[in-house]
Amino acid sequence: MGPDHLGVPSRARVALIAIAAVALAGCGSGQQQPATTSADQPVTPSTDPAQVEAAPAALPPAPERLTLQTPPGAYPVIWVKVHQEVEMRTEPGGGELIERIGRESPFGSPSVFGVVDKRGPWAGVTTSLLPNNQLGWIKLDPQRIEYGWTKYSITVDLSERRAALAKGDRVELSFPVTVGAPGADTPSGRFAVSDTFTGLDSAAYGCCALALSATQPNLPSGWLGGRTIAIHGTSGPLGIAASHGCVRAADASVAKLVHTIPLGTPVFIRA
């Protein structure tokens, strides 16, 4: 698969490369296809508006709510339909309005969310709009939301300073990482991949990066690089605690992640 398979529109890619070095959290120096139901194929949003808009004419009427049914061992994912907008709230069925979310993320990727919980017609999703490990709630309106699933997951072990890419129960890649330094610790919890960046060729972020729904609550004084936690490349040392919260790995390892997993893939960060 090519670099566009992760859902970042090509017209936005140049801008993404330009802003990535200042938009991700302090890490220090150093096209997707339409949804399918194959048991081996991660389900991801299409970025072709014509393709999405043509589909309803050939499909039966949409159900009143989405069920989020997934195969065993798979993780549900939802995304905002083209030309649609959804509300994210602090509680299922109501609560405070957090934000109205359109088709694209602030980085230009499709707005994709990993689902952690479901209560009636509401999905609890991990989001960077709230403090770490607090869920935002989106109504499963089939007119505005589509859903799918992925069997991929990423686990980061902070104490071992290693990460792993798995598909179901099978580990496909295990690699050393550098994590947050004391006082700027990498947050633990369950998060999801929200955006991907390729072609960075950056001294700070390596070849590529995966932005997560995690944020750094303890930014160092004077840091202007944003709050987003990412997994990104580096040519520096690995297996140490030295970043501002991001997870650094060798370029080859991060490239494997970027070209394998879909947006919304869960990321489990363990202390």
PDB file of C-alpha atoms in Angstrom:
ATOM      1  CA  MET A   1       0.000   0.000   0.000  1.00  0.00           C
ATOM      2  CA  GLY A   2       1.166   3.521  -0.753  1.00  0.00           C
ATOM      3  CA  PRO A   3       1.484   6.463   1.626  1.00  0.00           C
ATOM      4  CA  ASP A   4      -2.041   7.700   0.864  1.00  0.00           C
ATOM      5  CA  HIS A   5      -3.737   4.555   2.173  1.00  0.00           C
ATOM      6  CA  LEU A   6      -3.932   6.023   5.677  1.00  0.00           C
ATOM      7  CA  GLY A   7      -6.589   8.540   4.762  1.00  0.00           C
ATOM      8  CA  VAL A   8      -4.679  11.836   4.591  1.00  0.00           C
ATOM      9  CA  PRO A   9      -5.875  13.685   1.460  1.00  0.00           C
ATOM     10  CA  SER A  10      -2.983  14.331  -0.897  1.00  0.00           C
ATOM     11  CA  ARG A  11      -3.781  18.029  -1.140  1.00  0.00           C
ATOM     12  CA  ALA A  12      -3.177  18.358   2.588  1.00  0.00           C
ATOM     13  CA  ARG A  13       0.014  16.263   2.741  1.00  0.00           C
ATOM     14  CA  VAL A  14       2.453  19.119   2.052  1.00  0.00           C
ATOM     15  CA  ALA A  15       0.849  21.204   4.770  1.00  0.00           C
ATOM     16  CA  LEU A  16       0.922  18.289   7.182  1.00  0.00           C
ATOM     17  CA  ILE A  17       4.642  17.791   6.652  1.00  0.00           C
ATOM     18  CA  ALA A  18       5.237  21.484   7.249  1.00  0.00           C
ATOM     19  CA  ILE A  19       3.273  21.653  10.513  1.00  0.00           C
ATOM     20  CA  ALA A  20       4.088  18.265  11.976  1.00  0.00           C
ATOM     21  CA  ALA A  21       7.348  19.461  13.521  1.00  0.00           C
ATOM     22  CA  VAL A  22       5.527  22.104  15.597  1.00  0.00           C
ATOM     23  CA  ALA A  23       2.143  20.452  16.162  1.00  0.00           C
ATOM     24  CA  LEU A  24       3.051  17.245  17.983  1.00  0.00           C
ATOM     25  CA  ALA A  25       3.757  17.160  21.698  1.00  0.00           C
ATOM     26  CA  GLY A  26       7.245  17.632  23.031  1.00  0.00           C
ATOM     27  CA  CYS A  27       9.220  14.674  21.792  1.00  0.00           C
ATOM     28  CA  GLY A  28      12.615  16.330  22.006  1.00  0.00           C
ATOM     29  CA  SER A  29      15.316  16.107  19.360  1.00  0.00           C
ATOM     30  CA  GLY A  30      16.647  13.338  18.085  1.00  0.00           C
ATOM     31  CA  GLN A  31      -5.697   5.507   0.365  1.00  0.00           C
ATOM     32  CA  GLN A  32      -7.881   3.746   2.468  1.00  0.00           C
ATOM     33  CA  GLN A  33     -10.521   1.551   0.799  1.00  0.00           C
ATOM     34  CA  PRO A  34     -14.293   1.530   1.477  1.00  0.00           C
ATOM     35  CA  ALA A  35     -15.464  -0.513   4.439  1.00  0.00           C
ATOM     36  CA  THR A  36     -15.446  -4.281   4.072  1.00  0.00           C
ATOM     37  CA  THR A  37     -16.411  -7.161   6.338  1.00  0.00           C
ATOM     38  CA  SER A  38     -13.535  -9.529   5.596  1.00  0.00           C
ATOM     39  CA  ALA A  39     -12.243 -11.151   8.760  1.00  0.00           C
ATOM     40  CA  ASP A  40      -8.665 -10.344   7.748  1.00  0.00           C
ATOM     41  CA  GLN A  41      -9.134  -6.835   6.380  1.00  0.00           C
ATOM     42  CA  PRO A  42      -9.187  -3.788   8.684  1.00  0.00           C
ATOM     43  CA  VAL A  43     -12.218  -1.636   7.938  1.00  0.00           C
ATOM     44  CA  THR A  44     -11.350   1.975   7.201  1.00  0.00           C
ATOM     45  CA  PRO A  45     -13.052   5.080   5.815  1.00  0.00           C
ATOM     46  CA  SER A  46     -12.907   6.010   2.151  1.00  0.00           C
ATOM     47  CA  THR A  47     -11.490   9.443   1.337  1.00  0.00           C
ATOM     48  CA  ASP A  48     -13.120   9.584  -2.105  1.00  0.00           C
ATOM     49  CA  PRO A  49     -16.303  11.733  -1.719  1.00  0.00           C
ATOM     50  CA  ALA A  50     -17.741  10.577  -5.046  1.00  0.00           C
ATOM     51  CA  GLN A  51     -17.351   6.969  -4.010  1.00  0.00           C
ATOM     52  CA  VAL A  52     -19.025   7.540  -0.653  1.00  0.00           C
ATOM     53  CA  GLU A  53     -21.867   9.634  -2.044  1.00  0.00           C
ATOM     54  CA  ALA A  54     -22.684   7.106  -4.756  1.00  0.00           C
ATOM     55  CA  ALA A  55     -23.110   4.251  -2.293  1.00  0.00           C
ATOM     56  CA  PRO A  56     -26.548   5.050  -0.779  1.00  0.00           C
ATOM     57  CA  ALA A  57     -28.359   4.571  -4.097  1.00  0.00           C
ATOM     58  CA  ALA A  58     -27.237   0.936  -4.163  1.00  0.00           C
ATOM     59  CA  LEU A  59     -27.773   0.161  -0.483  1.00  0.00           C
ATOM     60  CA  PRO A  60     -30.912  -0.598   1.553  1.00  0.00           C
ATOM     61  CA  PRO A  61     -32.217   2.094   3.914  1.00  0.00           C
ATOM     62  CA  ALA A  62     -29.924   2.803   6.829  1.00  0.00           C
ATOM     63  CA  PRO A  63     -30.889   1.333  10.225  1.00  0.00           C
ATOM     64  CA  GLU A  64     -32.042   3.607  13.026  1.00  0.00           C
ATOM     65  CA  ARG A  65     -28.820   2.965  14.932  1.00  0.00           C
ATOM     66  CA  LEU A  66     -25.469   1.271  14.376  1.00  0.00           C
ATOM     67  CA  THR A  67     -24.833  -1.966  16.242  1.00  0.00           C
ATOM     68  CA  LEU A  68     -21.016  -1.920  16.135  1.00  0.00           C
ATOM     69  CA  GLN A  69     -20.923  -5.683  15.691  1.00  0.00           C
ATOM     70  CA  THR A  70     -17.360  -6.942  15.191  1.00  0.00           C
ATOM     71  CA  PRO A  71     -15.656 -10.323  14.720  1.00  0.00           C
ATOM     72  CA  PRO A  72     -14.006 -11.909  17.777  1.00  0.00           C
ATOM     73  CA  GLY A  73     -10.802 -10.143  18.719  1.00  0.00           C
ATOM     74  CA  ALA A  74     -11.576  -7.033  16.659  1.00  0.00           C
ATOM     75  CA  TYR A  75     -11.849  -3.423  17.834  1.00  0.00           C
ATOM     76  CA  PRO A  76     -14.741  -1.215  16.633  1.00  0.00           C
ATOM     77  CA  VAL A  77     -13.961   2.049  14.866  1.00  0.00           C
ATOM     78  CA  ILE A  78     -16.310   4.856  13.801  1.00  0.00           C
ATOM     79  CA  TRP A  79     -15.804   7.781  11.450  1.00  0.00           C
ATOM     80  CA  VAL A  80     -17.712  10.845  10.302  1.00  0.00           C
ATOM     81  CA  LYS A  81     -19.320  10.634   6.856  1.00  0.00           C
ATOM     82  CA  VAL A  82     -18.454  13.051   4.095  1.00  0.00           C
ATOM     83  CA  HIS A  83     -20.219  16.426   4.419  1.00  0.00           C
ATOM     84  CA  GLN A  84     -21.493  15.499   7.887  1.00  0.00           C
ATOM     85  CA  GLU A  85     -20.892  16.776  11.398  1.00  0.00           C
ATOM     86  CA  VAL A  86     -21.381  15.131  14.780  1.00  0.00           C
ATOM     87  CA  GLU A  87     -21.515  16.331  18.356  1.00  0.00           C
ATOM     88  CA  MET A  88     -19.166  14.946  20.979  1.00  0.00           C
ATOM     89  CA  ARG A  89     -20.516  15.135  24.523  1.00  0.00           C
ATOM     90  CA  THR A  90     -19.245  14.393  28.014  1.00  0.00           C
ATOM     91  CA  GLU A  91     -21.932  11.780  28.747  1.00  0.00           C
ATOM     92  CA  PRO A  92     -24.048   9.344  26.727  1.00  0.00           C
ATOM     93  CA  GLY A  93     -27.434  10.853  25.989  1.00  0.00           C
ATOM     94  CA  GLY A  94     -26.422  14.357  26.898  1.00  0.00           C
ATOM     95  CA  GLY A  95     -23.934  16.108  29.103  1.00  0.00           C
ATOM     96  CA  GLU A  96     -21.832  19.056  28.075  1.00  0.00           C
ATOM     97  CA  LEU A  97     -21.103  19.657  24.407  1.00  0.00           C
ATOM     98  CA  ILE A  98     -17.369  19.220  23.886  1.00  0.00           C
ATOM     99  CA  GLU A  99     -17.140  20.036  20.199  1.00  0.00           C
ATOM    100  CA  ARG A 100     -18.885  19.658  16.846  1.00  0.00           C
ATOM    101  CA  ILE A 101     -16.681  17.487  14.665  1.00  0.00           C
ATOM    102  CA  GLY A 102     -16.650  17.448  10.880  1.00  0.00           C
ATOM    103  CA  ARG A 103     -15.248  15.009   8.353  1.00  0.00           C
ATOM    104  CA  GLU A 104     -11.611  16.060   8.794  1.00  0.00           C
ATOM    105  CA  SER A 105      -9.337  16.225  11.812  1.00  0.00           C
ATOM    106  CA  PRO A 106      -7.268  19.387  12.446  1.00  0.00           C
ATOM    107  CA  PHE A 107      -4.421  17.655  10.563  1.00  0.00           C
ATOM    108  CA  GLY A 108      -6.597  16.911   7.518  1.00  0.00           C
ATOM    109  CA  SER A 109      -7.175  13.182   8.091  1.00  0.00           C
ATOM    110  CA  PRO A 110     -10.682  11.704   8.224  1.00  0.00           C
ATOM    111  CA  SER A 111     -12.202  12.076  11.699  1.00  0.00           C
ATOM    112  CA  VAL A 112     -11.828   8.498  12.958  1.00  0.00           C
ATOM    113  CA  PHE A 113     -12.347   7.300  16.547  1.00  0.00           C
ATOM    114  CA  GLY A 114     -11.550   4.100  18.399  1.00  0.00           C
ATOM    115  CA  VAL A 115     -14.594   2.927  20.348  1.00  0.00           C
ATOM    116  CA  VAL A 116     -13.987   1.894  23.963  1.00  0.00           C
ATOM    117  CA  ASP A 117     -17.562   1.638  25.283  1.00  0.00           C
ATOM    118  CA  LYS A 118     -21.142   1.593  24.007  1.00  0.00           C
ATOM    119  CA  ARG A 119     -24.295   2.604  25.862  1.00  0.00           C
ATOM    120  CA  GLY A 120     -27.482   2.346  23.874  1.00  0.00           C
ATOM    121  CA  PRO A 121     -27.148   4.499  20.750  1.00  0.00           C
ATOM    122  CA  TRP A 122     -23.973   6.196  22.032  1.00  0.00           C
ATOM    123  CA  ALA A 123     -20.315   5.274  21.493  1.00  0.00           C
ATOM    124  CA  GLY A 124     -17.660   6.189  24.045  1.00  0.00           C
ATOM    125  CA  VAL A 125     -14.473   7.107  22.204  1.00  0.00           C
ATOM    126  CA  THR A 126     -10.970   8.046  23.203  1.00  0.00           C
ATOM    127  CA  THR A 127     -10.241  11.659  22.312  1.00  0.00           C
ATOM    128  CA  SER A 128      -7.589  14.334  22.737  1.00  0.00           C
ATOM    129  CA  LEU A 129     -10.357  16.873  23.423  1.00  0.00           C
ATOM    130  CA  LEU A 130     -10.648  15.614  27.010  1.00  0.00           C
ATOM    131  CA  PRO A 131      -8.070  14.721  29.677  1.00  0.00           C
ATOM    132  CA  ASN A 132      -6.387  11.373  29.133  1.00  0.00           C
ATOM    133  CA  ASN A 133      -8.602   8.324  29.721  1.00  0.00           C
ATOM    134  CA  GLN A 134     -11.860  10.304  29.758  1.00  0.00           C
ATOM    135  CA  LEU A 135     -14.252   9.232  27.008  1.00  0.00           C
ATOM    136  CA  GLY A 136     -16.156  11.490  24.675  1.00  0.00           C
ATOM    137  CA  TRP A 137     -19.596  10.310  23.552  1.00  0.00           C
ATOM    138  CA  ILE A 138     -20.897  10.356  19.982  1.00  0.00           C
ATOM    139  CA  LYS A 139     -24.418   9.336  18.975  1.00  0.00           C
ATOM    140  CA  LEU A 140     -24.445   6.407  16.558  1.00  0.00           C
ATOM    141  CA  ASP A 141     -26.528   8.169  13.943  1.00  0.00           C
ATOM    142  CA  PRO A 142     -26.217   6.138  10.686  1.00  0.00           C
ATOM    143  CA  GLN A 143     -26.928   9.278   8.669  1.00  0.00           C
ATOM    144  CA  ARG A 144     -23.748  10.862  10.023  1.00  0.00           C
ATOM    145  CA  ILE A 145     -21.537   7.979  11.188  1.00  0.00           C
ATOM    146  CA  GLU A 146     -20.090   4.865   9.590  1.00  0.00           C
ATOM    147  CA  TYR A 147     -18.436   2.052  11.468  1.00  0.00           C
ATOM    148  CA  GLY A 148     -15.990  -0.781  10.929  1.00  0.00           C
ATOM    149  CA  TRP A 149     -13.300  -2.621  12.824  1.00  0.00           C
ATOM    150  CA  THR A 150      -9.647  -3.556  12.954  1.00  0.00           C
ATOM    151  CA  LYS A 151      -7.792  -6.517  14.429  1.00  0.00           C
ATOM    152  CA  TYR A 152      -4.579  -4.511  14.727  1.00  0.00           C
ATOM    153  CA  SER A 153      -3.400  -3.037  18.006  1.00  0.00           C
ATOM    154  CA  ILE A 154      -0.251  -1.397  19.349  1.00  0.00           C
ATOM    155  CA  THR A 155       1.045  -1.937  22.879  1.00  0.00           C
ATOM    156  CA  VAL A 156       3.712   0.222  24.523  1.00  0.00           C
ATOM    157  CA  ASP A 157       5.324  -1.051  27.747  1.00  0.00           C
ATOM    158  CA  LEU A 158       6.839   1.968  29.498  1.00  0.00           C
ATOM    159  CA  SER A 159       8.776  -0.026  32.086  1.00  0.00           C
ATOM    160  CA  GLU A 160      10.274  -2.376  29.489  1.00  0.00           C
ATOM    161  CA  ARG A 161      10.630   0.460  26.963  1.00  0.00           C
ATOM    162  CA  ARG A 162       9.366  -1.746  24.174  1.00  0.00           C
ATOM    163  CA  ALA A 163       6.398  -1.629  21.841  1.00  0.00           C
ATOM    164  CA  ALA A 164       4.632  -4.255  19.770  1.00  0.00           C
ATOM    165  CA  LEU A 165       2.305  -4.362  16.795  1.00  0.00           C
ATOM    166  CA  ALA A 166      -0.205  -7.204  16.939  1.00  0.00           C
ATOM    167  CA  LYS A 167      -2.921  -8.544  14.680  1.00  0.00           C
ATOM    168  CA  GLY A 168      -5.309 -10.391  16.922  1.00  0.00           C
ATOM    169  CA  ASP A 169      -3.194 -12.549  19.220  1.00  0.00           C
ATOM    170  CA  ARG A 170      -0.206 -12.632  16.853  1.00  0.00           C
ATOM    171  CA  VAL A 171       2.656 -10.188  17.406  1.00  0.00           C
ATOM    172  CA  GLU A 172       3.884  -8.995  14.026  1.00  0.00           C
ATOM    173  CA  LEU A 173       6.590  -6.598  15.224  1.00  0.00           C
ATOM    174  CA  SER A 174       8.348  -5.937  18.545  1.00  0.00           C
ATOM    175  CA  PHE A 175      10.818  -3.077  18.908  1.00  0.00           C
ATOM    176  CA  PRO A 176      12.612  -0.880  21.489  1.00  0.00           C
ATOM    177  CA  VAL A 177      11.376   2.637  22.194  1.00  0.00           C
ATOM    178  CA  THR A 178      12.372   5.753  24.064  1.00  0.00           C
ATOM    179  CA  VAL A 179       9.682   7.178  26.350  1.00  0.00           C
ATOM    180  CA  GLY A 180       9.023  10.330  28.361  1.00  0.00           C
ATOM    181  CA  ALA A 181      11.656  11.594  30.766  1.00  0.00           C
ATOM    182  CA  PRO A 182      10.809  11.943  34.484  1.00  0.00           C
ATOM    183  CA  GLY A 183       8.474  14.903  34.887  1.00  0.00           C
ATOM    184  CA  ALA A 184       7.321  14.581  31.279  1.00  0.00           C
ATOM    185  CA  ASP A 185       6.208  10.986  31.483  1.00  0.00           C
ATOM    186  CA  THR A 186       4.401   9.310  28.623  1.00  0.00           C
ATOM    187  CA  PRO A 187       0.757   8.968  29.736  1.00  0.00           C
ATOM    188  CA  SER A 188      -0.594   5.465  30.252  1.00  0.00           C
ATOM    189  CA  GLY A 189      -4.034   4.220  29.242  1.00  0.00           C
ATOM    190  CA  ARG A 190      -5.960   3.242  26.144  1.00  0.00           C
ATOM    191  CA  PHE A 191      -5.733   5.604  23.187  1.00  0.00           C
ATOM    192  CA  ALA A 192      -6.121   5.416  19.407  1.00  0.00           C
ATOM    193  CA  VAL A 193      -4.280   6.514  16.270  1.00  0.00           C
ATOM    194  CA  SER A 194      -5.897   9.730  15.047  1.00  0.00           C
ATOM    195  CA  ASP A 195      -3.553  10.827  12.243  1.00  0.00           C
ATOM    196  CA  THR A 196      -0.491   9.630  10.357  1.00  0.00           C
ATOM    197  CA  PHE A 197       2.364  11.552   8.770  1.00  0.00           C
ATOM    198  CA  THR A 198       4.804  10.338   6.127  1.00  0.00           C
ATOM    199  CA  GLY A 199       7.687  11.950   4.276  1.00  0.00           C
ATOM    200  CA  LEU A 200       8.725  14.058   7.261  1.00  0.00           C
ATOM    201  CA  ASP A 201      12.489  13.501   6.930  1.00  0.00           C
ATOM    202  CA  SER A 202      12.837  15.414  10.178  1.00  0.00           C
ATOM    203  CA  ALA A 203      15.719  15.452  12.635  1.00  0.00           C
ATOM    204  CA  ALA A 204      13.174  15.571  15.473  1.00  0.00           C
ATOM    205  CA  TYR A 205      10.481  13.206  14.157  1.00  0.00           C
ATOM    206  CA  GLY A 206      12.295  10.919  11.746  1.00  0.00           C
ATOM    207  CA  CYS A 207      10.586   9.567   8.650  1.00  0.00           C
ATOM    208  CA  CYS A 208       7.053   9.478   9.907  1.00  0.00           C
ATOM    209  CA  ALA A 209       4.704   9.650  12.856  1.00  0.00           C
ATOM    210  CA  LEU A 210       1.400   8.463  14.257  1.00  0.00           C
ATOM    211  CA  ALA A 211      -0.512  11.050  16.281  1.00  0.00           C
ATOM    212  CA  LEU A 212      -2.494   9.571  19.163  1.00  0.00           C
ATOM    213  CA  SER A 213      -5.569  10.650  21.083  1.00  0.00           C
ATOM    214  CA  ALA A 214      -3.269  11.060  24.113  1.00  0.00           C
ATOM    215  CA  THR A 215      -2.004  14.434  25.291  1.00  0.00           C
ATOM    216  CA  GLN A 216       0.825  15.646  27.507  1.00  0.00           C
ATOM    217  CA  PRO A 217      -0.583  17.417  30.601  1.00  0.00           C
ATOM    218  CA  ASN A 218       2.898  18.347  31.865  1.00  0.00           C
ATOM    219  CA  LEU A 219       4.438  20.437  29.110  1.00  0.00           C
ATOM    220  CA  PRO A 220       7.958  21.706  29.871  1.00  0.00           C
ATOM    221  CA  SER A 221       8.376  25.418  30.388  1.00  0.00           C
ATOM    222  CA  GLY A 222       8.825  27.260  27.103  1.00  0.00           C
ATOM    223  CA  TRP A 223       7.741  24.352  24.936  1.00  0.00           C
ATOM    224  CA  LEU A 224       5.794  25.494  21.848  1.00  0.00           C
ATOM    225  CA  GLY A 225       5.339  22.135  20.133  1.00  0.00           C
ATOM    226  CA  GLY A 226       1.770  21.336  21.143  1.00  0.00           C
ATOM    227  CA  ARG A 227       0.254  18.717  23.465  1.00  0.00           C
ATOM    228  CA  THR A 228      -0.315  15.760  21.129  1.00  0.00           C
ATOM    229  CA  ILE A 229       1.468  12.534  22.024  1.00  0.00           C
ATOM    230  CA  ALA A 230       2.829  10.646  19.021  1.00  0.00           C
ATOM    231  CA  ILE A 231       4.793   7.578  18.095  1.00  0.00           C
ATOM    232  CA  HIS A 232       7.495   8.842  15.765  1.00  0.00           C
ATOM    233  CA  GLY A 233      10.817   8.002  14.219  1.00  0.00           C
ATOM    234  CA  THR A 234      14.255   8.921  15.509  1.00  0.00           C
ATOM    235  CA  SER A 235      17.912   8.359  14.737  1.00  0.00           C
ATOM    236  CA  GLY A 236      18.780   8.842  18.407  1.00  0.00           C
ATOM    237  CA  PRO A 237      19.238   6.309  21.204  1.00  0.00           C
ATOM    238  CA  LEU A 238      16.430   3.934  22.129  1.00  0.00           C
ATOM    239  CA  GLY A 239      15.457   2.162  25.342  1.00  0.00           C
ATOM    240  CA  ILE A 240      15.773   5.246  27.544  1.00  0.00           C
ATOM    241  CA  ALA A 241      13.468   7.839  29.149  1.00  0.00           C
ATOM    242  CA  ALA A 242      14.358  11.067  27.379  1.00  0.00           C
ATOM    243  CA  SER A 243      11.428  12.502  25.397  1.00  0.00           C
ATOM    244  CA  HIS A 244       8.854  15.122  26.336  1.00  0.00           C
ATOM    245  CA  GLY A 245       6.217  12.391  26.359  1.00  0.00           C
ATOM    246  CA  CYS A 246       6.210  10.967  22.861  1.00  0.00           C
ATOM    247  CA  VAL A 247       7.266   7.435  22.030  1.00  0.00           C
ATOM    248  CA  ARG A 248      10.350   7.326  19.795  1.00  0.00           C
ATOM    249  CA  ALA A 249      11.296   4.330  17.706  1.00  0.00           C
ATOM    250  CA  ALA A 250      13.585   3.508  14.796  1.00  0.00           C
ATOM    251  CA  ASP A 251      12.335   4.852  11.462  1.00  0.00           C
ATOM    252  CA  ALA A 252      11.901   1.345  10.071  1.00  0.00           C
ATOM    253  CA  SER A 253       9.604   0.373  12.953  1.00  0.00           C
ATOM    254  CA  VAL A 254       7.452   3.489  12.669  1.00  0.00           C
ATOM    255  CA  ALA A 255       7.244   3.104   8.884  1.00  0.00           C
ATOM    256  CA  LYS A 256       5.929  -0.427   9.398  1.00  0.00           C
ATOM    257  CA  LEU A 257       3.198   0.904  11.691  1.00  0.00           C
ATOM    258  CA  VAL A 258       2.225   3.739   9.365  1.00  0.00           C
ATOM    259  CA  HIS A 259       1.917   1.470   6.344  1.00  0.00           C
ATOM    260  CA  THR A 260       0.041  -1.278   8.204  1.00  0.00           C
ATOM    261  CA  ILE A 261      -2.542   0.001  10.642  1.00  0.00           C
ATOM    262  CA  PRO A 262      -5.730   1.985   9.905  1.00  0.00           C
ATOM    263  CA  LEU A 263      -6.757   5.147  11.697  1.00  0.00           C
ATOM    264  CA  GLY A 264      -8.610   4.351  14.909  1.00  0.00           C
ATOM    265  CA  THR A 265      -6.287   1.461  15.798  1.00  0.00           C
ATOM    266  CA  PRO A 266      -6.134   1.116  19.609  1.00  0.00           C
ATOM    267  CA  VAL A 267      -2.871   1.931  21.380  1.00  0.00           C
ATOM    268  CA  PHE A 268      -2.434   0.476  24.865  1.00  0.00           C
ATOM    269  CA  ILE A 269       0.246   2.290  26.882  1.00  0.00           C
ATOM    270  CA  ARG A 270       1.145   0.419  30.077  1.00  0.00           C
ATOM    271  CA  ALA A 271       3.197   1.718  32.982  1.00  0.00           C
TER     272      ALA A 271
END
